[in-house]
Short mmCIF file of C-alpha atoms in Angstrom, two decimals:
data_model
loop_
_atom_site.label_atom_id
_atom_site.label_comp_id
_atom_site.label_asym_id
_atom_site.label_seq_id
_atom_site.Cartn_x
_atom_site.Cartn_y
_atom_site.Cartn_z
CA MET A 1 0.06 -0.10 0.12
CA SER A 2 2.31 2.56 0.88
CA GLY A 3 4.46 1.48 -2.34
CA ILE A 4 1.31 2.95 -3.76
CA ARG A 5 1.16 6.02 -1.79
CA LEU A 6 5.57 6.70 -2.91
CA TYR A 7 4.66 6.06 -6.44
CA VAL A 8 1.37 8.38 -6.32
CA GLY A 9 3.83 10.73 -5.12
CA LEU A 10 6.71 10.48 -7.49
CA VAL A 11 4.41 11.20 -10.21
CA ALA A 12 2.77 13.99 -8.58
CA CYS A 13 6.36 15.78 -7.97
CA LEU A 14 7.65 15.00 -11.15
CA THR A 15 4.64 16.32 -12.97
CA LEU A 16 4.64 19.37 -10.11
CA SER A 17 8.09 20.40 -10.51
CA GLN A 18 8.21 20.29 -14.53
CA LEU A 19 4.91 22.74 -13.66
CA GLY A 20 7.96 24.97 -12.06
CA LEU A 21 6.24 23.71 -8.65
CA GLY A 22 8.89 23.57 -4.98
CA CYS A 23 7.03 20.11 -5.34
CA VAL A 24 8.11 19.44 -1.86
CA ASP A 25 6.27 21.92 -0.64
CA HIS A 26 2.84 21.84 -2.84
CA LEU A 27 2.10 18.15 -1.52
CA ALA A 28 3.05 18.98 2.26
CA VAL A 29 -0.82 21.37 1.78
CA THR A 30 -2.38 19.21 -0.86
CA GLY A 31 -2.97 15.98 1.73
CA VAL A 32 -0.33 13.74 0.21
CA SER A 33 2.88 14.98 3.47
CA PHE A 34 2.79 11.36 3.77
CA VAL A 35 4.59 10.57 0.79
CA ALA A 36 6.26 13.92 0.55
CA ARG A 37 8.16 13.31 3.41
CA LYS A 38 9.39 9.41 2.66
CA TYR A 39 10.46 11.07 -0.47
CA LYS A 40 12.07 13.74 1.15
CA GLY A 41 13.57 11.18 3.57
CA ILE A 42 15.19 8.71 1.54
CA PHE A 43 15.68 11.15 -1.99
CA MET A 44 16.73 14.32 -0.56
CA THR A 45 19.38 15.07 1.86
CA ILE A 46 19.72 19.01 3.88
CA LEU A 47 22.48 20.43 2.02
CA SER A 48 24.27 18.21 -1.40
CA ASN A 49 27.69 18.03 0.37
CA THR A 50 26.69 17.05 3.83
CA SER A 51 28.30 13.31 3.24
CA ARG A 52 30.50 13.94 0.98
CA GLN A 53 34.38 14.42 2.41
CA GLU A 54 36.03 17.98 1.72
CA SER A 55 39.44 16.93 -0.67
CA THR A 56 42.90 17.41 0.55
CA LEU A 57 42.88 21.29 -1.44
CA ALA A 58 39.11 22.09 1.46
CA PHE A 59 41.80 24.53 3.46
CA VAL A 60 44.03 25.01 0.71
CA ARG A 61 40.35 26.99 -1.34
CA ILE A 62 40.03 28.42 1.84
CA LEU A 63 42.87 30.60 2.18
CA VAL A 64 42.81 31.62 -1.78
CA ARG A 65 39.51 32.30 -1.49
CA ASN A 66 40.22 34.71 0.70
CA LEU A 67 42.81 35.42 -0.87
CA SER A 68 41.24 36.84 -3.51
CA ALA A 69 38.56 38.92 -2.45
CA ASN A 70 39.78 40.04 1.92
CA PRO A 71 44.00 39.47 2.40
CA GLU A 72 44.04 41.39 5.02
CA ARG A 73 42.07 38.10 7.00
CA LEU A 74 45.04 36.46 6.48
CA SER A 75 47.57 35.97 8.82
CA PRO A 76 51.27 36.41 7.77
CA GLU A 77 52.06 33.00 8.59
CA LEU A 78 48.64 31.68 6.91
CA ARG A 79 50.07 34.02 3.34
CA GLU A 80 52.75 32.37 3.60
CA TYR A 81 51.78 28.59 3.56
CA VAL A 82 48.68 29.19 0.72
CA PHE A 83 52.82 30.89 -1.48
CA GLN A 84 54.49 28.03 -0.87
CA VAL A 85 51.59 25.21 -1.40
CA ALA A 86 50.97 27.42 -4.68
CA HIS A 87 54.17 27.35 -6.04
CA ASP A 88 55.64 24.26 -5.23
CA ALA A 89 52.14 22.66 -7.34
CA ALA A 90 53.04 25.04 -10.04
CA LYS A 91 56.69 23.93 -10.31
CA PHE A 92 55.46 19.31 -9.65
CA ALA A 93 53.12 20.62 -12.77
CA GLN A 94 56.31 21.50 -14.71
CA HIS A 95 57.54 18.90 -13.83
CA HIS A 96 60.43 19.39 -11.22
CA GLY A 97 61.35 17.39 -8.34
CA SER A 98 59.09 14.29 -7.38
CA VAL A 99 56.26 13.51 -5.51
CA THR A 100 58.40 13.27 -1.99
CA GLU A 101 59.73 16.82 -2.07
CA PHE A 102 56.51 18.56 -1.95
CA LYS A 103 53.40 18.61 0.74
CA PRO A 104 50.39 17.00 -0.09
CA GLU A 105 48.10 19.37 -1.01
CA ALA A 106 51.33 21.04 -3.30
CA ILE A 107 50.75 17.98 -5.72
CA GLU A 108 47.14 17.00 -5.46
CA LEU A 109 46.54 21.27 -6.65
CA ALA A 110 49.61 20.79 -8.89
CA PHE A 111 47.07 18.16 -10.76
CA GLN A 112 44.34 20.63 -10.94
CA ILE A 113 46.08 22.80 -12.31
CA ALA A 114 48.28 20.41 -14.90
CA ASP A 115 46.49 21.37 -18.06
CA LYS A 116 46.87 25.90 -17.49
CA PRO A 117 50.19 26.25 -18.78
CA ASP A 118 49.34 29.59 -18.46
CA LEU A 119 48.29 29.83 -14.42
CA VAL A 120 51.12 27.20 -13.78
CA GLN A 121 53.63 29.76 -15.81
CA GLU A 122 52.50 32.35 -13.15
CA LEU A 123 52.58 30.27 -10.21
CA SER A 124 55.98 29.00 -10.64
CA GLY A 125 57.40 33.25 -11.20
CA MET A 126 55.91 34.05 -8.34
CA GLU A 127 59.05 35.10 -5.87
CA SER A 128 57.15 35.92 -2.55
CA ALA A 129 54.69 35.51 -0.74
CA GLN A 130 53.79 39.29 -1.52
CA ALA A 131 53.48 38.56 -5.61
CA PHE A 132 50.60 36.51 -4.52
CA ASN A 133 48.07 38.97 -4.99
CA LYS A 134 44.19 39.34 -5.22
CA ASN A 135 44.39 38.50 -9.68
CA ILE A 136 46.39 35.87 -9.89
CA ALA A 137 44.52 34.35 -6.16
CA GLN A 138 41.06 34.74 -8.14
CA ARG A 139 42.64 32.99 -11.31
CA LEU A 140 43.35 30.33 -9.03
CA MET A 141 39.79 30.25 -7.65
CA ASP A 142 38.58 29.96 -10.95
CA GLY A 143 40.61 27.05 -11.85
CA PHE A 144 39.11 25.31 -8.65
CA GLN A 145 35.75 26.07 -9.07
CA ARG A 146 35.39 24.11 -12.23
CA PHE A 147 36.76 20.31 -10.13
CA ALA A 148 36.06 20.89 -6.48
CA PRO A 149 32.66 23.34 -5.93
CA ALA A 150 32.94 24.61 -2.91
CA MET B 1 28.09 37.77 23.29
CA VAL B 2 28.05 34.93 20.17
CA SER B 3 27.43 36.93 16.93
CA LYS B 4 24.33 35.94 15.44
CA ASP B 5 26.97 34.24 12.40
CA SER B 6 28.54 30.75 14.66
CA LEU B 7 25.97 30.27 16.80
CA LEU B 8 25.62 27.23 15.49
CA HIS B 9 28.98 25.98 15.12
CA ASN B 10 30.03 27.46 19.11
CA SER B 11 27.15 25.31 19.69
CA VAL B 12 28.62 22.20 18.28
CA LEU B 13 32.10 22.79 19.50
CA HIS B 14 30.37 23.23 22.94
CA LEU B 15 28.22 19.90 22.11
CA ILE B 16 31.44 17.80 21.14
CA LEU B 17 33.69 19.22 24.11
CA GLY B 18 31.23 17.94 25.99
CA GLN B 19 31.42 14.52 24.27
CA LEU B 20 35.22 14.37 24.83
CA THR B 21 34.67 15.45 28.18
CA GLN B 22 32.91 12.24 28.32
CA LEU B 23 35.01 10.23 25.98
CA ALA B 24 38.16 11.20 28.15
CA GLN B 25 36.49 9.30 31.60
CA GLY B 26 36.36 5.79 29.62
CA HIS B 27 38.17 3.62 29.38
CA PHE B 28 41.59 2.91 26.77
CA PHE B 29 43.20 0.42 25.45
CA SER B 30 45.78 2.72 23.98
CA ASN B 31 47.73 5.73 25.98
CA ASP B 32 48.09 7.36 22.97
CA LEU B 33 44.15 7.18 22.14
CA GLN B 34 43.97 8.75 26.14
CA SER B 35 46.69 11.81 25.53
CA TYR B 36 44.67 12.41 21.79
CA ILE B 37 41.75 12.76 23.38
CA GLY B 38 43.11 15.66 25.41
CA GLN B 39 45.06 16.93 23.01
CA LEU B 40 41.46 17.66 20.81
CA GLN B 41 39.86 19.27 24.24
CA LYS B 42 43.19 21.93 23.84
CA VAL B 43 42.57 22.35 20.07
CA LEU B 44 38.68 23.21 21.10
CA LEU B 45 38.73 25.36 23.88
CA GLN B 46 41.46 27.08 21.64
CA LEU B 47 39.04 27.65 19.27
CA ALA B 48 36.23 28.45 21.85
CA ASP B 49 38.73 31.72 22.54
CA THR B 50 38.82 32.96 18.96
CA GLU B 51 34.73 34.26 19.79
CA SER B 52 36.86 36.64 22.06
CA GLU B 53 39.34 37.76 19.35
CA LYS B 54 42.46 36.59 20.81
CA THR B 55 43.36 35.40 18.74
CA PRO B 56 41.01 35.68 15.15
CA ILE B 57 41.19 32.01 13.44
CA LEU B 58 39.13 32.76 9.74
CA PRO B 59 35.58 31.47 9.88
CA GLU B 60 35.50 29.15 7.31
CA ALA B 61 38.39 27.10 8.53
CA LYS B 62 36.86 27.02 12.24
CA ARG B 63 34.82 24.78 10.70
CA LEU B 64 36.46 22.47 8.83
CA VAL B 65 38.59 22.06 12.29
CA THR B 66 35.31 21.70 13.75
CA ASP B 67 33.98 18.69 11.70
CA ALA B 68 37.16 17.48 11.67
CA VAL B 69 37.30 16.65 15.60
CA TRP B 70 33.27 16.18 15.31
CA ARG B 71 34.56 13.10 12.64
CA ALA B 72 36.68 12.27 14.31
CA THR B 73 34.93 12.03 18.16
CA GLN B 74 32.58 9.66 16.43
CA TYR B 75 35.76 6.86 15.72
CA LEU B 76 37.19 7.50 18.55
CA ALA B 77 33.68 6.61 20.71
CA GLY B 78 34.12 3.73 18.40
CA SER B 79 37.02 3.08 19.79
CA THR B 80 36.30 2.77 23.13
CA SER B 81 33.27 0.56 23.13
CA ASN B 82 35.31 -2.29 23.23
CA ARG B 83 34.16 -3.39 19.89
CA ILE B 84 36.66 -3.12 17.84
CA PRO B 85 38.30 -5.98 16.03
CA TYR B 86 42.00 -6.02 17.31
CA GLU B 87 43.05 -8.92 15.58
CA ILE B 88 42.94 -7.03 11.91
CA VAL B 89 43.64 -3.63 13.00
CA TYR B 90 46.93 -5.09 14.31
CA SER B 91 47.53 -6.83 11.00
CA LEU B 92 47.21 -3.25 9.16
CA LYS B 93 48.58 -0.65 11.88
CA HIS B 94 51.82 -3.50 10.75
CA ALA B 95 51.14 -2.91 7.04
CA LEU B 96 51.11 0.95 7.33
CA GLU B 97 54.34 0.80 9.31
CA ASP B 98 55.88 -1.07 5.99
CA TRP B 99 55.00 2.22 4.16
CA GLY B 100 56.88 4.41 6.42
CA VAL B 101 53.49 5.23 8.20
CA ARG B 102 54.16 4.55 12.10
CA ASP B 103 53.26 7.45 13.87
CA CYS B 104 49.94 6.90 14.00
CA VAL B 105 46.90 5.59 15.99
CA ILE B 106 43.62 2.91 13.93
CA THR B 107 40.23 4.52 14.87
CA THR B 108 37.61 2.17 14.00
CA SER B 109 33.87 2.86 13.35
CA LEU B 110 30.87 0.30 12.84
CA LEU B 111 28.33 0.93 10.40
CA LYS B 112 24.63 -1.16 10.38
CA SER B 113 25.90 -1.13 6.06
CA SER B 114 27.77 -3.16 3.88
CA ASP B 115 30.36 -0.30 3.46
CA PHE B 116 33.42 -0.02 3.67
CA SER B 117 36.01 3.37 3.96
CA CYS B 118 38.74 5.24 5.41
CA GLU B 119 38.30 9.09 6.14
CA ARG B 120 40.03 11.13 3.83
CA ILE B 121 43.69 12.50 5.66
CA ASN B 122 42.95 16.35 6.25
CA SER B 123 39.49 15.02 7.87
CA ALA B 124 41.43 13.69 11.12
CA PRO B 125 41.99 17.32 12.91
CA ALA B 126 45.62 16.88 13.60
CA LYS B 127 46.87 17.59 9.45
CA ILE B 128 44.55 20.53 9.72
CA CYS B 129 45.21 21.94 13.44
CA ALA B 130 48.63 22.02 11.45
CA GLU B 131 47.51 23.24 9.05
CA LEU B 132 46.07 26.48 10.26
CA MET B 133 49.55 26.46 12.85
CA LEU B 134 46.88 26.17 15.82
CA LYS B 135 49.35 25.50 18.53
CA THR B 136 48.38 22.21 19.65
CA GLU B 137 51.20 19.16 18.14
CA PHE B 138 49.81 15.59 18.07
CA SER B 139 51.67 12.67 19.18
CA VAL B 140 49.99 10.08 16.65
CA ASP B 141 48.28 11.07 13.66
CA LEU B 142 44.18 9.21 13.51
CA VAL B 143 43.57 6.88 10.90
CA GLN B 144 39.59 6.02 10.01
CA VAL B 145 38.54 2.93 9.41
CA ALA B 146 34.82 1.40 8.49
CA PHE B 147 33.32 -1.78 8.41
CA PRO B 148 30.53 -3.42 8.74
CA GLU B 149 29.22 -3.81 12.36
CA ILE B 150 28.89 -7.90 11.33
CA PHE B 151 32.15 -8.54 10.52
CA GLU B 152 32.52 -7.98 13.90
CA HIS B 153 34.46 -11.18 14.51
CA SER B 154 34.92 -12.06 10.75
CA PRO B 155 37.78 -11.01 10.10
CA ILE B 156 38.37 -12.71 6.72
CA PHE B 157 35.62 -10.86 5.62
CA CYS B 158 37.01 -7.70 6.86
CA THR B 159 39.94 -7.88 4.65
CA PRO B 160 38.55 -4.95 2.85
CA LEU B 161 40.17 -2.87 5.10
CA TYR B 162 43.53 -3.36 3.71
CA HIS B 163 42.43 -1.95 0.54
CA GLU B 164 41.07 1.24 2.76
CA ILE B 165 44.57 2.30 4.16
CA GLY B 166 45.53 1.87 1.31
CA HIS B 167 43.46 5.20 0.18
CA TYR B 168 45.46 6.55 3.56
CA VAL B 169 48.99 5.71 1.83
CA GLU B 170 47.77 7.52 -0.83
CA GLU B 171 46.59 10.63 0.85
CA ARG B 172 49.74 11.21 2.15
CA TYR B 173 51.94 10.44 -0.24
CA GLN B 174 49.94 11.11 -3.39
CA ARG B 175 52.04 9.28 -5.05
CA ILE B 176 49.16 7.74 -7.10
CA THR B 177 47.53 11.56 -7.97
CA GLY B 178 51.71 12.74 -8.78
CA MET B 179 51.63 9.56 -11.42
CA ALA B 180 48.52 11.20 -12.69
CA THR B 181 49.41 14.50 -13.45
CA HIS B 182 51.96 13.74 -16.50
CA ALA B 183 50.65 10.55 -17.17
CA GLU B 184 49.20 11.93 -21.26
CA ASP B 185 50.50 8.92 -22.33
CA LEU B 186 48.74 5.96 -20.00
CA ILE B 187 45.58 7.25 -20.47
CA GLU B 188 45.04 4.48 -23.34
CA HIS B 189 46.36 1.91 -20.88
CA LEU B 190 43.98 2.19 -18.47
CA PRO B 191 41.93 -0.98 -18.22
CA ASP B 192 38.31 0.42 -18.74
CA HIS B 193 40.27 2.78 -20.96
CA PRO B 194 37.73 1.19 -24.05
CA TYR B 195 34.63 2.35 -21.93
CA LEU B 196 35.73 5.74 -21.63
CA ASN B 197 33.92 8.09 -23.40
CA ILE B 198 34.90 9.45 -26.35
CA ASN B 199 32.52 13.26 -26.57
CA TYR B 200 34.57 14.10 -22.01
CA SER B 201 36.71 16.28 -21.94
CA GLU B 202 40.49 15.76 -21.95
CA GLN B 203 40.41 17.05 -18.51
CA SER B 204 37.87 14.71 -17.45
CA HIS B 205 39.36 11.61 -18.96
CA ARG B 206 42.59 12.96 -17.01
CA GLU B 207 40.57 12.50 -13.81
CA ILE B 208 38.94 9.02 -14.70
CA PHE B 209 42.49 8.05 -15.18
CA ARG B 210 43.69 9.82 -11.84
CA ASP B 211 40.26 8.19 -9.72
CA HIS B 212 40.81 4.60 -10.67
CA SER B 213 43.92 4.47 -10.36
CA ILE B 214 43.65 5.74 -6.96
CA GLU B 215 40.92 2.12 -6.45
CA HIS B 216 43.83 -0.08 -8.82
CA PHE B 217 46.86 1.13 -6.43
CA CYS B 218 44.55 0.52 -3.08
CA ASP B 219 43.68 -3.48 -4.69
CA ILE B 220 47.17 -4.11 -5.04
CA PHE B 221 48.18 -2.33 -2.09
CA ALA B 222 45.40 -4.57 -0.46
CA ALA B 223 46.80 -7.84 -2.77
CA SER B 224 50.37 -7.62 -2.10
CA TYR B 225 49.12 -8.15 1.96
CA VAL B 226 46.14 -10.42 1.57
CA GLY B 227 46.99 -12.40 -1.69
CA GLU B 228 43.34 -14.03 -2.74
CA CYS B 229 41.17 -11.71 -0.28
CA ALA B 230 41.78 -8.57 -2.29
CA ALA B 231 39.65 -10.55 -5.21
CA PHE B 232 37.20 -12.05 -3.06
CA TYR B 233 34.71 -9.08 -1.56
CA ILE B 234 34.50 -7.34 -5.02
CA GLU B 235 33.73 -10.41 -6.47
CA GLN B 236 31.95 -11.54 -4.39
CA TRP B 237 29.50 -8.38 -2.56
CA ALA B 238 29.76 -6.13 -6.50
CA PRO B 239 30.04 -9.42 -9.04
CA ASP B 240 28.87 -7.11 -12.15
CA GLN B 241 29.66 -3.72 -10.77
CA PRO B 242 30.62 -1.93 -14.64
CA PHE B 243 32.42 1.11 -15.26
CA THR B 244 31.96 4.02 -13.95
CA VAL B 245 33.79 7.75 -13.52
CA THR B 246 35.27 7.09 -10.47
CA HIS B 247 35.52 3.53 -9.79
CA PRO B 248 37.12 0.75 -12.99
CA SER B 249 34.57 -2.24 -13.59
CA THR B 250 34.74 -5.27 -10.97
CA GLN B 251 36.14 -7.36 -14.19
CA SER B 252 39.15 -5.06 -14.60
CA ARG B 253 40.25 -4.73 -11.25
CA VAL B 254 40.28 -8.37 -10.47
CA GLU B 255 42.17 -8.75 -13.55
CA LEU B 256 44.56 -6.04 -12.03
CA ILE B 257 45.34 -8.42 -9.21
CA HIS B 258 45.93 -11.32 -10.60
CA ALA B 259 48.88 -10.15 -12.79
CA PHE B 260 49.92 -8.39 -10.25
CA LEU B 261 50.02 -11.87 -8.34
CA GLU B 262 50.35 -14.01 -11.14
CA GLU B 263 53.64 -11.28 -11.88
CA ARG B 264 52.39 -11.01 -14.85
CA SER B 265 53.56 -8.02 -16.80
CA SER B 266 52.15 -4.94 -18.43
CA PRO B 267 52.58 -0.63 -19.14
CA TYR B 268 49.73 0.16 -17.10
CA LEU B 269 50.77 -2.40 -13.81
CA ASP B 270 54.27 -1.56 -14.72
CA ALA B 271 53.64 2.06 -14.26
CA LEU B 272 51.75 1.78 -10.60
CA LEU B 273 54.67 -0.41 -9.46
CA GLU B 274 57.07 2.53 -10.62
CA THR B 275 55.05 4.68 -8.92
CA SER B 276 55.95 3.09 -5.78
CA LYS B 277 58.99 2.73 -5.45
CA ASP B 278 61.46 3.46 -1.82
CA SER B 279 63.99 5.43 -2.54
CA GLU B 280 66.28 2.29 -2.76
CA GLY B 281 64.53 1.98 -6.10
CA ASN B 282 63.02 -1.31 -5.26
CA SER B 283 58.70 -1.38 -5.23
CA MET B 284 56.91 -1.31 -2.69
CA LEU B 285 53.81 -3.55 -3.91
CA LYS B 286 55.41 -6.80 -3.77
CA ARG B 287 54.36 -9.90 -2.48
CA ARG B 288 54.30 -9.76 1.26
CA PHE B 289 52.54 -12.60 3.03
CA ILE B 290 53.68 -16.11 3.24
CA LEU B 291 50.86 -18.21 3.81
CA PRO B 292 50.91 -20.57 6.93
CA ALA B 293 49.95 -23.96 6.75
CA VAL B 294 45.77 -24.11 8.31
CA GLU B 295 44.68 -27.24 6.96
CA ALA B 296 46.61 -29.14 10.57
CA PHE B 297 45.83 -27.04 12.63
CA TYR B 298 42.10 -26.28 11.04
CA ALA B 299 40.68 -29.73 10.51
CA ASP B 300 41.71 -30.01 14.16
CA ILE B 301 39.11 -27.18 15.31
CA ARG B 302 42.48 -25.59 16.69
CA PRO B 303 44.22 -22.14 15.69
CA CYS B 304 46.61 -22.09 13.74
CA GLU B 305 50.69 -21.05 14.64
CA ILE B 306 51.86 -18.20 12.95
CA GLN B 307 55.56 -17.72 13.09
CA SER B 308 56.07 -14.02 11.53
CA VAL B 309 54.16 -11.14 10.33
CA GLU B 310 54.63 -12.40 6.66
CA GLU B 311 52.26 -15.47 7.95
CA LEU B 312 50.34 -12.81 10.20
CA HIS B 313 48.50 -11.12 6.76
CA GLY B 314 49.11 -14.70 4.87
CA VAL B 315 47.05 -15.41 7.43
CA PHE B 316 43.34 -14.28 6.13
CA PRO B 317 44.10 -15.49 1.93
CA ALA B 318 45.09 -18.75 3.39
CA SER B 319 42.32 -19.02 5.44
CA LEU B 320 39.60 -18.00 2.78
CA ALA B 321 41.57 -21.07 0.93
CA PHE B 322 40.66 -23.41 3.42
CA MET B 323 36.85 -22.37 3.50
CA GLN B 324 36.79 -22.69 -1.01
CA THR B 325 38.91 -25.77 -0.77
CA PRO B 326 36.98 -28.16 -3.27
CA GLY B 327 36.71 -31.63 -0.21
CA PHE B 328 37.06 -29.50 2.49
CA PRO B 329 36.42 -29.04 4.72
CA ALA B 330 37.50 -31.19 7.04
CA PRO B 331 35.86 -34.49 9.83
CA PRO B 332 34.74 -33.17 12.27
CA LEU B 333 34.32 -29.87 10.37
CA ALA B 334 32.40 -31.37 8.18
CA PRO B 335 29.02 -31.93 9.59
CA MET B 336 28.87 -28.24 9.50
CA ASN B 337 26.92 -26.17 6.57
CA ASN B 338 28.58 -23.47 4.74
CA GLU B 339 27.44 -20.43 7.33
CA LYS B 340 28.56 -22.60 10.42
CA VAL B 341 32.19 -23.18 8.74
CA ALA B 342 32.54 -19.44 7.67
CA ALA B 343 31.80 -18.53 10.88
CA THR B 344 34.35 -21.22 12.58
CA ILE B 345 36.99 -20.95 10.08
CA ASN B 346 36.98 -16.49 10.71
CA GLY B 347 37.09 -17.83 14.75
CA LEU B 348 39.84 -19.43 14.28
CA ALA B 349 41.42 -16.76 12.21
CA GLU B 350 40.84 -14.30 14.85
CA LYS B 351 42.24 -16.46 17.61
CA SER B 352 45.73 -17.29 15.94
CA ILE B 353 45.92 -13.29 15.27
CA ARG B 354 44.66 -12.97 18.79
CA ASN B 355 48.07 -16.33 20.14
CA PHE B 356 50.60 -13.81 18.03
CA MET B 357 49.83 -10.43 19.69
CA ILE B 358 50.02 -12.45 23.09
CA LYS B 359 53.50 -13.83 21.74
CA ARG B 360 54.79 -11.37 20.49
CA ALA B 361 53.92 -8.65 22.95
CA TRP B 362 55.08 -11.25 25.12
CA ASN B 363 58.92 -11.86 23.88
CA GLU B 364 58.58 -8.00 23.18
CA HIS B 365 59.01 -7.25 27.11
CA LEU B 366 61.12 -9.81 27.88
CA ASP B 367 63.50 -8.98 25.49
CA LYS B 368 63.33 -5.29 26.90
CA ILE B 369 63.92 -6.57 29.96
CA LYS B 370 67.08 -8.41 29.05
CA ASN B 371 68.36 -5.24 27.55
#
């Protein structure tokens, strides 16, 4: 019986969503809230990334995002850290050094930027943390966006 | 006064702190875990203190640390429940030491589902705190693995955990990701390459190559310690699993495991072995187990006498083979049904390892006294 109710609920959800209506909320006021809640429980979670594990780069992403928007929020130590990771990643992407010489996060970042020679060139050309400015950070952030949404 | 934006996170932080205080009052078998909890408490107190802006920390970073501690608490709680599969954890610890991971404690969580998993390396608080430059010294790192609760006393069926700690090793050293960064010529040798959609972008091909290679590496890592057991679980539990963007097909995984065990050569397998070489140029992916002669012991329903660490790893495939050999089990196991035989042999394997653990700990203690 509950299977039939679930089926009816799903059809209703699909129909309503095709009409551009938020199915769960609308079903809740149309008398099939049990089915709607069940549908929500089975197929949806409150956040799309509730159980997704962050990659090794999660912290680097936070720093780069801050560097691109609010660089003043980063301490000198953190600026130095994120510069080193980005610089090492660029070096590794340019075939310099082996994995054992770099931090794991630099290797993972290298993988993500390896097919962007201009960005790699720019990052490897930085000589100090001060050179890692907002613009470069923003370009690195754009590279991130494609692969690992925040 | 807590700001509106940090209300939830601040509450979570204090709730976890309460949980850790409770855990600290429990009994751990490991002093390392006991002190780790103390270190976590210090971190949380330090984070709570940032509310007063004495030591400002980026709010996003604070959330990352809180989440990491929350996850760690789940595994630490699992490790105080006296339901840790000590025997397999002991074996895994030896495997990690082979790969230079000596500063770690394996914590476990029991799952109601059929999954095996390993938390990403930056889910362990020590890693994040080091990056955040929080002034807390962790004496060990956590390797956080989860496995099905129903296998609590079935060590032979827990061998997928060898695959899982392979993930930890890869995350720690990023050898395969490093290989995938410069792997243009290798993509065509990927076992599932024929199934790669030609409409995928070059970047997608690289990502699939990396993800598949990590899975293959973990399979070979497991096979190097537990031989056929590395193929057994995926073959029996997911025999028809097709190629997906994150995982290779079961068929290609099993074929590669067999190629490794039979020491066959292929450009792709050779690349994996090459990537895993130590500083002296020897591949770390090599057969690291010896099959103990379990038959004579198990046929009499006695635990096997394990003589070395290689036999410790080898007791898993040897026990599995004993279960599967036609004509076995011999009497007195013969009258049992399959289910009972599997439970009995798992029990014997568990006791064999436990005896080895006790004997070794005893000998080490005696050696210390002598010296």
